[in-house]
C-alpha cells in the first residue's frame, strides 16, 4: 500500500475539528508541494502550543496525506477521545516503561507501509524562552535512518499566539494567523552507512532540528539564538544554582549563630 486512506475516523475528526479552527484562526499555508504524494515519510514539526497539533493536522489533512502522530498512551484508554485516537491510527507512546520502544517499532512499520508519521522531535512543548525549537530527542532520527524515508521539516507559528504554552485561557481576539511552512527533505544520506551510535543519532537529530529552525526563522523574520536551548542542561544549571544558594544560606546562618554566641560571651 503506497499511502494510507483517510478513513471514517479521520473524516469524523475533521468534521468536528475543522469548523472551529476555520472560524477562530486565519491560515497561511506554504510548502505543501514538499509533502510526498506517495510512499512513506516523516514530518518533523516544532511544538509551541497545546493547540498546534490540531492546527497542524488541519494543514496536513488538506494535503491528502493524513499523519499518524505519536501521542501519550493515556489518550487511547477510553471514551470518545480514545476511540478517535485508535480509529485514526495514532501511535501510543509509553514513557518510562518496558513498552517505550513499541512506538518506534510502530512508526517504522507505518512508514514502511507507505504512511506518514508526524514527529514532534522536542518531545514536549519547547522550553526555550522565545519559543525557538530546543534540542530534539533521537526517536525521529532512529526511525528515519532505519527506514531511509524522506524527512520533511515543518515550522509553524501562530497557534502559540492563540494559546501560549501552559496558558489556561485562549486569546481569541483579534483573530490570529497560524502559519505553516514545509520544506524540502532533510539530507541525511551521510548517516545511512554508519552504525546507529548515540553520537550518530544525535548528529542526525540536530540536522533535522536545524532544518526546522531555519524554516521558523523565515516565518518569524528573525534569527534564532546561536545556541539551542537544552532542557537537560538547564535543569542541571538550575540544580547547581539552587545548591549554591542553599550553601550560601547555610554559611550565612552559621555565621550569624557564631556572632551571636560571641556577643553572648562578652
PDB file of C-alpha atoms in Angstrom:
ATOM      1  CA  UNK A   1       0.000   0.000   0.000  1.00  0.00           C
ATOM      2  CA  UNK A   2       1.542   3.291  -1.064  1.00  0.00           C
ATOM      3  CA  UNK A   3      -0.480   5.609   1.138  1.00  0.00           C
ATOM      4  CA  UNK A   4      -2.972   5.481   3.957  1.00  0.00           C
ATOM      5  CA  UNK A   5      -6.614   6.153   3.149  1.00  0.00           C
ATOM      6  CA  UNK A   6      -8.236   8.897   5.174  1.00  0.00           C
ATOM      7  CA  UNK A   7     -10.971   6.620   6.500  1.00  0.00           C
ATOM      8  CA  UNK A   8     -14.100   7.138   8.589  1.00  0.00           C
ATOM      9  CA  UNK A   9     -12.494   8.177  11.881  1.00  0.00           C
ATOM     10  CA  UNK A  10     -10.202  10.772  10.326  1.00  0.00           C
ATOM     11  CA  UNK A  11     -13.102  12.243   8.371  1.00  0.00           C
ATOM     12  CA  UNK A  12     -15.190  12.357  11.540  1.00  0.00           C
ATOM     13  CA  UNK A  13     -12.385  14.097  13.425  1.00  0.00           C
ATOM     14  CA  UNK A  14     -12.096  16.607  10.577  1.00  0.00           C
ATOM     15  CA  UNK A  15     -15.841  17.290  10.619  1.00  0.00           C
ATOM     16  CA  UNK A  16     -15.602  18.059  14.350  1.00  0.00           C
ATOM     17  CA  UNK A  17     -12.330  19.983  14.450  1.00  0.00           C
ATOM     18  CA  UNK A  18     -12.173  21.930  11.192  1.00  0.00           C
ATOM     19  CA  UNK A  19     -15.168  24.314  11.641  1.00  0.00           C
ATOM     20  CA  UNK A  20     -13.895  25.920  14.890  1.00  0.00           C
ATOM     21  CA  UNK A  21     -10.350  26.084  13.500  1.00  0.00           C
ATOM     22  CA  UNK A  22     -11.592  27.828  10.346  1.00  0.00           C
ATOM     23  CA  UNK A  23     -13.659  30.313  12.380  1.00  0.00           C
ATOM     24  CA  UNK A  24     -11.084  31.098  15.065  1.00  0.00           C
ATOM     25  CA  UNK A  25      -7.773  31.027  13.169  1.00  0.00           C
ATOM     26  CA  UNK A  26      -6.686  32.510   9.845  1.00  0.00           C
ATOM     27  CA  UNK A  27      -4.392  30.313   7.762  1.00  0.00           C
ATOM     28  CA  UNK A  28      -1.164  30.981   5.890  1.00  0.00           C
ATOM     29  CA  UNK A  29      -0.123  27.604   4.484  1.00  0.00           C
ATOM     30  CA  UNK A  30       3.063  27.188   2.476  1.00  0.00           C
ATOM     31  CA  UNK A  31       5.253  24.394   1.165  1.00  0.00           C
ATOM     32  CA  UNK A  32       2.572  21.774   0.549  1.00  0.00           C
ATOM     33  CA  UNK A  33       4.432  20.803  -2.622  1.00  0.00           C
ATOM     34  CA  UNK A  34       7.089  19.219  -0.389  1.00  0.00           C
ATOM     35  CA  UNK A  35       4.629  16.718   1.103  1.00  0.00           C
ATOM     36  CA  UNK A  36       5.183  13.462  -0.859  1.00  0.00           C
ATOM     37  CA  UNK A  37       2.221  12.308  -2.919  1.00  0.00           C
ATOM     38  CA  UNK A  38       3.036   8.639  -2.345  1.00  0.00           C
ATOM     39  CA  UNK A  39       5.209   6.438  -0.173  1.00  0.00           C
ATOM     40  CA  UNK A  40       6.129   6.518   3.485  1.00  0.00           C
ATOM     41  CA  UNK A  41       7.689   9.600   5.027  1.00  0.00           C
ATOM     42  CA  UNK A  42       8.160  11.535   8.259  1.00  0.00           C
ATOM     43  CA  UNK A  43       7.213  15.096   9.066  1.00  0.00           C
ATOM     44  CA  UNK A  44       9.240  16.720  11.859  1.00  0.00           C
ATOM     45  CA  UNK A  45       7.381  19.665  13.396  1.00  0.00           C
ATOM     46  CA  UNK A  46       8.155  22.251  16.088  1.00  0.00           C
ATOM     47  CA  UNK A  47       5.828  22.414  19.101  1.00  0.00           C
ATOM     48  CA  UNK A  48       4.963  25.637  20.944  1.00  0.00           C
ATOM     49  CA  UNK A  49       1.268  25.346  21.889  1.00  0.00           C
ATOM     50  CA  UNK A  50      -1.198  22.697  23.016  1.00  0.00           C
ATOM     51  CA  UNK A  51      -3.325  23.934  20.110  1.00  0.00           C
ATOM     52  CA  UNK A  52      -0.779  23.401  17.344  1.00  0.00           C
ATOM     53  CA  UNK A  53      -1.313  19.615  16.886  1.00  0.00           C
ATOM     54  CA  UNK A  54      -4.877  20.377  15.768  1.00  0.00           C
ATOM     55  CA  UNK A  55      -3.854  23.348  13.636  1.00  0.00           C
ATOM     56  CA  UNK A  56      -1.012  21.412  12.011  1.00  0.00           C
ATOM     57  CA  UNK A  57      -3.193  18.323  11.457  1.00  0.00           C
ATOM     58  CA  UNK A  58      -5.621  20.611   9.588  1.00  0.00           C
ATOM     59  CA  UNK A  59      -2.775  21.667   7.292  1.00  0.00           C
ATOM     60  CA  UNK A  60      -1.627  18.160   6.532  1.00  0.00           C
ATOM     61  CA  UNK A  61      -5.138  16.738   6.233  1.00  0.00           C
ATOM     62  CA  UNK A  62      -5.662  19.176   3.379  1.00  0.00           C
ATOM     63  CA  UNK A  63      -2.639  17.748   1.544  1.00  0.00           C
ATOM     64  CA  UNK A  64      -4.406  14.382   1.356  1.00  0.00           C
ATOM     65  CA  UNK A  65      -1.649  12.673   3.363  1.00  0.00           C
ATOM     66  CA  UNK A  66      -3.042  12.240   6.870  1.00  0.00           C
ATOM     67  CA  UNK A  67      -0.432  11.991   9.638  1.00  0.00           C
ATOM     68  CA  UNK A  68      -0.085   9.421  12.378  1.00  0.00           C
ATOM     69  CA  UNK A  69       1.059  11.263  15.500  1.00  0.00           C
ATOM     70  CA  UNK A  70       2.940   9.785  18.425  1.00  0.00           C
ATOM     71  CA  UNK A  71       0.831  10.596  21.494  1.00  0.00           C
ATOM     72  CA  UNK A  72       0.693   9.781  25.214  1.00  0.00           C
ATOM     73  CA  UNK A  73      -0.808   6.345  25.721  1.00  0.00           C
ATOM     74  CA  UNK A  74      -3.303   7.688  28.283  1.00  0.00           C
ATOM     75  CA  UNK A  75      -5.252   9.343  25.465  1.00  0.00           C
ATOM     76  CA  UNK A  76      -6.042   5.931  23.969  1.00  0.00           C
ATOM     77  CA  UNK A  77      -7.589   4.336  27.042  1.00  0.00           C
ATOM     78  CA  UNK A  78     -11.299   5.104  26.967  1.00  0.00           C
ATOM     79  CA  UNK A  79     -14.102   7.418  25.930  1.00  0.00           C
ATOM     80  CA  UNK A  80     -14.693   9.184  22.647  1.00  0.00           C
ATOM     81  CA  UNK A  81     -11.172  10.621  22.520  1.00  0.00           C
ATOM     82  CA  UNK A  82      -9.707   7.151  22.896  1.00  0.00           C
ATOM     83  CA  UNK A  83     -11.935   5.853  20.104  1.00  0.00           C
ATOM     84  CA  UNK A  84     -10.813   8.660  17.799  1.00  0.00           C
ATOM     85  CA  UNK A  85      -7.133   8.116  18.643  1.00  0.00           C
ATOM     86  CA  UNK A  86      -7.383   4.421  17.930  1.00  0.00           C
ATOM     87  CA  UNK A  87      -9.640   4.825  14.891  1.00  0.00           C
ATOM     88  CA  UNK A  88      -7.358   7.371  13.228  1.00  0.00           C
ATOM     89  CA  UNK A  89      -4.324   5.131  13.771  1.00  0.00           C
ATOM     90  CA  UNK A  90      -2.342   7.378  16.086  1.00  0.00           C
ATOM     91  CA  UNK A  91       0.639   5.742  17.806  1.00  0.00           C
ATOM     92  CA  UNK A  92       0.693   5.424  21.627  1.00  0.00           C
ATOM     93  CA  UNK A  93       3.902   6.295  23.468  1.00  0.00           C
ATOM     94  CA  UNK A  94       4.597   4.513  26.753  1.00  0.00           C
ATOM     95  CA  UNK A  95       7.153   6.622  28.507  1.00  0.00           C
ATOM     96  CA  UNK A  96       9.500   5.134  31.111  1.00  0.00           C
ATOM     97  CA  UNK A  97       8.176   1.597  30.684  1.00  0.00           C
ATOM     98  CA  UNK A  98       9.141  -1.687  29.061  1.00  0.00           C
ATOM     99  CA  UNK A  99       6.864  -0.687  26.138  1.00  0.00           C
ATOM    100  CA  UNK A 100       8.724   2.553  25.425  1.00  0.00           C
ATOM    101  CA  UNK A 101      10.303   1.201  22.212  1.00  0.00           C
ATOM    102  CA  UNK A 102       6.994  -0.049  20.810  1.00  0.00           C
ATOM    103  CA  UNK A 103       6.157   3.420  19.481  1.00  0.00           C
ATOM    104  CA  UNK A 104       9.299   3.443  17.335  1.00  0.00           C
ATOM    105  CA  UNK A 105       8.566  -0.046  16.026  1.00  0.00           C
ATOM    106  CA  UNK A 106       5.018   1.052  15.158  1.00  0.00           C
ATOM    107  CA  UNK A 107       6.366   4.199  13.475  1.00  0.00           C
ATOM    108  CA  UNK A 108       8.825   2.170  11.411  1.00  0.00           C
ATOM    109  CA  UNK A 109       6.075  -0.257  10.394  1.00  0.00           C
ATOM    110  CA  UNK A 110       3.790   2.632   9.394  1.00  0.00           C
ATOM    111  CA  UNK A 111       6.452   4.299   7.238  1.00  0.00           C
ATOM    112  CA  UNK A 112       7.323   1.001   5.574  1.00  0.00           C
ATOM    113  CA  UNK A 113       3.616   0.556   4.743  1.00  0.00           C
ATOM    114  CA  UNK A 114       3.673   3.879   2.915  1.00  0.00           C
ATOM    115  CA  UNK A 115       2.152   6.081   5.624  1.00  0.00           C
ATOM    116  CA  UNK A 116       3.153   9.419   7.130  1.00  0.00           C
ATOM    117  CA  UNK A 117       4.308   9.607  10.750  1.00  0.00           C
ATOM    118  CA  UNK A 118       4.403  13.079  12.316  1.00  0.00           C
ATOM    119  CA  UNK A 119       7.066  13.629  14.973  1.00  0.00           C
ATOM    120  CA  UNK A 120       7.433  16.434  17.474  1.00  0.00           C
ATOM    121  CA  UNK A 121      11.191  15.872  17.893  1.00  0.00           C
ATOM    122  CA  UNK A 122      11.363  18.022  21.026  1.00  0.00           C
ATOM    123  CA  UNK A 123       9.064  15.533  22.754  1.00  0.00           C
ATOM    124  CA  UNK A 124       7.120  18.269  24.520  1.00  0.00           C
ATOM    125  CA  UNK A 125       6.361  21.976  24.297  1.00  0.00           C
ATOM    126  CA  UNK A 126       9.544  23.943  23.774  1.00  0.00           C
ATOM    127  CA  UNK A 127      11.050  25.376  26.953  1.00  0.00           C
ATOM    128  CA  UNK A 128      13.014  27.986  25.033  1.00  0.00           C
ATOM    129  CA  UNK A 129      12.081  31.403  26.482  1.00  0.00           C
ATOM    130  CA  UNK A 130      11.483  32.803  22.988  1.00  0.00           C
ATOM    131  CA  UNK A 131       9.752  29.625  21.723  1.00  0.00           C
ATOM    132  CA  UNK A 132      12.507  28.574  19.343  1.00  0.00           C
ATOM    133  CA  UNK A 133      12.986  24.826  18.773  1.00  0.00           C
ATOM    134  CA  UNK A 134      15.052  23.315  21.570  1.00  0.00           C
ATOM    135  CA  UNK A 135      17.240  20.201  21.440  1.00  0.00           C
ATOM    136  CA  UNK A 136      15.449  17.218  19.923  1.00  0.00           C
ATOM    137  CA  UNK A 137      15.111  13.646  21.073  1.00  0.00           C
ATOM    138  CA  UNK A 138      16.627  10.977  18.851  1.00  0.00           C
ATOM    139  CA  UNK A 139      13.499   8.911  18.103  1.00  0.00           C
ATOM    140  CA  UNK A 140      12.832  10.743  14.844  1.00  0.00           C
ATOM    141  CA  UNK A 141      16.404  10.099  13.669  1.00  0.00           C
ATOM    142  CA  UNK A 142      16.203   6.437  14.668  1.00  0.00           C
ATOM    143  CA  UNK A 143      13.097   5.890  12.514  1.00  0.00           C
ATOM    144  CA  UNK A 144      14.483   7.992   9.655  1.00  0.00           C
ATOM    145  CA  UNK A 145      17.802   6.123   9.485  1.00  0.00           C
ATOM    146  CA  UNK A 146      16.139   2.742   9.880  1.00  0.00           C
ATOM    147  CA  UNK A 147      13.684   3.344   7.014  1.00  0.00           C
ATOM    148  CA  UNK A 148      15.758   5.814   4.916  1.00  0.00           C
ATOM    149  CA  UNK A 149      12.477   7.596   4.207  1.00  0.00           C
ATOM    150  CA  UNK A 150      12.119  11.326   3.391  1.00  0.00           C
ATOM    151  CA  UNK A 151      12.062  13.571   6.465  1.00  0.00           C
ATOM    152  CA  UNK A 152      10.065  16.730   5.760  1.00  0.00           C
ATOM    153  CA  UNK A 153      10.865  19.587   8.174  1.00  0.00           C
ATOM    154  CA  UNK A 154       7.866  21.730   9.115  1.00  0.00           C
ATOM    155  CA  UNK A 155       7.784  25.017  11.027  1.00  0.00           C
ATOM    156  CA  UNK A 156       4.636  26.556  12.451  1.00  0.00           C
ATOM    157  CA  UNK A 157       3.885  29.817  14.220  1.00  0.00           C
ATOM    158  CA  UNK A 158       0.639  31.389  15.373  1.00  0.00           C
ATOM    159  CA  UNK A 159      -1.200  28.761  17.416  1.00  0.00           C
ATOM    160  CA  UNK A 160       1.009  29.912  20.293  1.00  0.00           C
ATOM    161  CA  UNK A 161      -0.477  33.401  19.946  1.00  0.00           C
ATOM    162  CA  UNK A 162      -3.947  31.930  20.417  1.00  0.00           C
ATOM    163  CA  UNK A 163      -2.950  29.607  23.240  1.00  0.00           C
ATOM    164  CA  UNK A 164       0.508  30.336  24.661  1.00  0.00           C
ATOM    165  CA  UNK A 165       2.396  27.462  26.269  1.00  0.00           C
ATOM    166  CA  UNK A 166       0.822  26.431  29.586  1.00  0.00           C
ATOM    167  CA  UNK A 167      -1.805  29.178  29.347  1.00  0.00           C
ATOM    168  CA  UNK A 168      -5.214  28.314  30.810  1.00  0.00           C
ATOM    169  CA  UNK A 169      -7.295  30.582  28.593  1.00  0.00           C
ATOM    170  CA  UNK A 170      -7.051  31.245  24.833  1.00  0.00           C
ATOM    171  CA  UNK A 171      -6.537  34.702  23.377  1.00  0.00           C
ATOM    172  CA  UNK A 172      -9.053  34.626  20.540  1.00  0.00           C
ATOM    173  CA  UNK A 173      -9.331  38.297  19.577  1.00  0.00           C
ATOM    174  CA  UNK A 174      -8.149  39.815  17.407  1.00  0.00           C
ATOM    175  CA  UNK A 175      -8.161  36.729  15.177  1.00  0.00           C
ATOM    176  CA  UNK A 176      -4.685  35.260  14.818  1.00  0.00           C
ATOM    177  CA  UNK A 177      -2.967  33.680  11.802  1.00  0.00           C
ATOM    178  CA  UNK A 178      -1.454  30.223  12.006  1.00  0.00           C
ATOM    179  CA  UNK A 179       1.397  29.943   9.509  1.00  0.00           C
ATOM    180  CA  UNK A 180       2.832  26.605   8.414  1.00  0.00           C
ATOM    181  CA  UNK A 181       5.856  26.153   6.183  1.00  0.00           C
ATOM    182  CA  UNK A 182       7.056  22.725   4.988  1.00  0.00           C
ATOM    183  CA  UNK A 183      10.496  22.462   3.452  1.00  0.00           C
ATOM    184  CA  UNK A 184      12.360  20.015   1.208  1.00  0.00           C
ATOM    185  CA  UNK A 185      13.536  16.714   2.721  1.00  0.00           C
ATOM    186  CA  UNK A 186      16.447  16.910   5.168  1.00  0.00           C
ATOM    187  CA  UNK A 187      19.635  15.471   3.665  1.00  0.00           C
ATOM    188  CA  UNK A 188      20.540  12.552   5.948  1.00  0.00           C
ATOM    189  CA  UNK A 189      22.376  10.379   3.409  1.00  0.00           C
ATOM    190  CA  UNK A 190      25.742  10.921   5.136  1.00  0.00           C
ATOM    191  CA  UNK A 191      24.392   8.963   8.113  1.00  0.00           C
ATOM    192  CA  UNK A 192      22.935   5.986   6.223  1.00  0.00           C
ATOM    193  CA  UNK A 193      26.058   3.800   6.112  1.00  0.00           C
ATOM    194  CA  UNK A 194      27.078   4.498   9.696  1.00  0.00           C
ATOM    195  CA  UNK A 195      26.344   2.447  12.782  1.00  0.00           C
ATOM    196  CA  UNK A 196      23.449   3.959  14.734  1.00  0.00           C
ATOM    197  CA  UNK A 197      25.524   5.043  17.705  1.00  0.00           C
ATOM    198  CA  UNK A 198      24.242   7.666  20.163  1.00  0.00           C
ATOM    199  CA  UNK A 199      26.553  10.206  18.530  1.00  0.00           C
ATOM    200  CA  UNK A 200      25.258   9.496  15.018  1.00  0.00           C
ATOM    201  CA  UNK A 201      21.648   9.679  16.214  1.00  0.00           C
ATOM    202  CA  UNK A 202      22.396  12.958  17.988  1.00  0.00           C
ATOM    203  CA  UNK A 203      24.005  14.473  14.878  1.00  0.00           C
ATOM    204  CA  UNK A 204      21.137  13.331  12.627  1.00  0.00           C
ATOM    205  CA  UNK A 205      18.609  14.758  15.079  1.00  0.00           C
ATOM    206  CA  UNK A 206      20.428  18.083  15.122  1.00  0.00           C
ATOM    207  CA  UNK A 207      20.378  18.182  11.303  1.00  0.00           C
ATOM    208  CA  UNK A 208      16.588  17.801  11.451  1.00  0.00           C
ATOM    209  CA  UNK A 209      16.220  20.442  14.194  1.00  0.00           C
ATOM    210  CA  UNK A 210      18.422  22.855  12.236  1.00  0.00           C
ATOM    211  CA  UNK A 211      16.169  22.482   9.173  1.00  0.00           C
ATOM    212  CA  UNK A 212      13.051  23.177  11.260  1.00  0.00           C
ATOM    213  CA  UNK A 213      14.713  26.176  12.890  1.00  0.00           C
ATOM    214  CA  UNK A 214      15.745  27.635   9.528  1.00  0.00           C
ATOM    215  CA  UNK A 215      12.133  27.450   8.346  1.00  0.00           C
ATOM    216  CA  UNK A 216      10.907  29.068  11.554  1.00  0.00           C
ATOM    217  CA  UNK A 217      13.425  31.879  11.100  1.00  0.00           C
ATOM    218  CA  UNK A 218      11.846  32.508   7.699  1.00  0.00           C
ATOM    219  CA  UNK A 219       8.357  32.593   9.210  1.00  0.00           C
ATOM    220  CA  UNK A 220       9.319  34.880  12.081  1.00  0.00           C
ATOM    221  CA  UNK A 221      11.683  37.098  10.098  1.00  0.00           C
ATOM    222  CA  UNK A 222      14.410  36.869  12.725  1.00  0.00           C
ATOM    223  CA  UNK A 223      17.401  34.746  13.677  1.00  0.00           C
ATOM    224  CA  UNK A 224      17.274  32.029  16.295  1.00  0.00           C
ATOM    225  CA  UNK A 225      19.823  32.037  19.135  1.00  0.00           C
ATOM    226  CA  UNK A 226      23.224  30.635  18.199  1.00  0.00           C
ATOM    227  CA  UNK A 227      22.967  28.023  20.970  1.00  0.00           C
ATOM    228  CA  UNK A 228      19.951  25.731  21.064  1.00  0.00           C
ATOM    229  CA  UNK A 229      18.118  25.578  24.401  1.00  0.00           C
ATOM    230  CA  UNK A 230      18.818  22.272  26.156  1.00  0.00           C
ATOM    231  CA  UNK A 231      16.284  21.478  28.928  1.00  0.00           C
ATOM    232  CA  UNK A 232      18.587  18.848  30.442  1.00  0.00           C
ATOM    233  CA  UNK A 233      21.441  21.323  30.792  1.00  0.00           C
ATOM    234  CA  UNK A 234      19.004  23.936  32.079  1.00  0.00           C
ATOM    235  CA  UNK A 235      17.872  21.554  34.850  1.00  0.00           C
ATOM    236  CA  UNK A 236      21.476  20.801  35.776  1.00  0.00           C
ATOM    237  CA  UNK A 237      22.271  24.516  35.947  1.00  0.00           C
ATOM    238  CA  UNK A 238      19.119  25.166  37.976  1.00  0.00           C
ATOM    239  CA  UNK A 239      20.090  22.471  40.488  1.00  0.00           C
ATOM    240  CA  UNK A 240      23.632  23.851  40.655  1.00  0.00           C
ATOM    241  CA  UNK A 241      22.369  27.351  41.422  1.00  0.00           C
ATOM    242  CA  UNK A 242      19.903  26.030  43.996  1.00  0.00           C
ATOM    243  CA  UNK A 243      22.688  24.057  45.710  1.00  0.00           C
ATOM    244  CA  UNK A 244      24.986  27.092  45.686  1.00  0.00           C
ATOM    245  CA  UNK A 245      22.208  29.243  47.171  1.00  0.00           C
ATOM    246  CA  UNK A 246      21.490  26.676  49.881  1.00  0.00           C
ATOM    247  CA  UNK A 247      25.182  26.512  50.761  1.00  0.00           C
ATOM    248  CA  UNK A 248      25.371  30.296  50.883  1.00  0.00           C
ATOM    249  CA  UNK A 249      22.281  30.476  53.089  1.00  0.00           C
ATOM    250  CA  UNK A 250      23.751  27.792  55.357  1.00  0.00           C
ATOM    251  CA  UNK A 251      27.060  29.642  55.627  1.00  0.00           C
ATOM    252  CA  UNK A 252      25.205  32.871  56.389  1.00  0.00           C
ATOM    253  CA  UNK A 253      23.145  31.199  59.107  1.00  0.00           C
ATOM    254  CA  UNK A 254      26.208  29.604  60.682  1.00  0.00           C
ATOM    255  CA  UNK A 255      27.992  32.917  60.595  1.00  0.00           C
ATOM    256  CA  UNK A 256      25.093  34.638  62.359  1.00  0.00           C
ATOM    257  CA  UNK A 257      24.977  31.946  65.025  1.00  0.00           C
ATOM    258  CA  UNK A 258      28.682  32.245  65.784  1.00  0.00           C
ATOM    259  CA  UNK A 259      28.430  36.029  66.006  1.00  0.00           C
ATOM    260  CA  UNK A 260      25.501  35.796  68.414  1.00  0.00           C
ATOM    261  CA  UNK A 261      27.498  33.368  70.544  1.00  0.00           C
ATOM    262  CA  UNK A 262      30.421  35.759  70.641  1.00  0.00           C
ATOM    263  CA  UNK A 263      28.169  38.568  71.733  1.00  0.00           C
ATOM    264  CA  UNK A 264      26.637  36.429  74.496  1.00  0.00           C
ATOM    265  CA  UNK A 265      30.035  35.519  75.932  1.00  0.00           C
ATOM    266  CA  UNK A 266      31.012  39.140  76.486  1.00  0.00           C
TER     267      UNK A 266
END
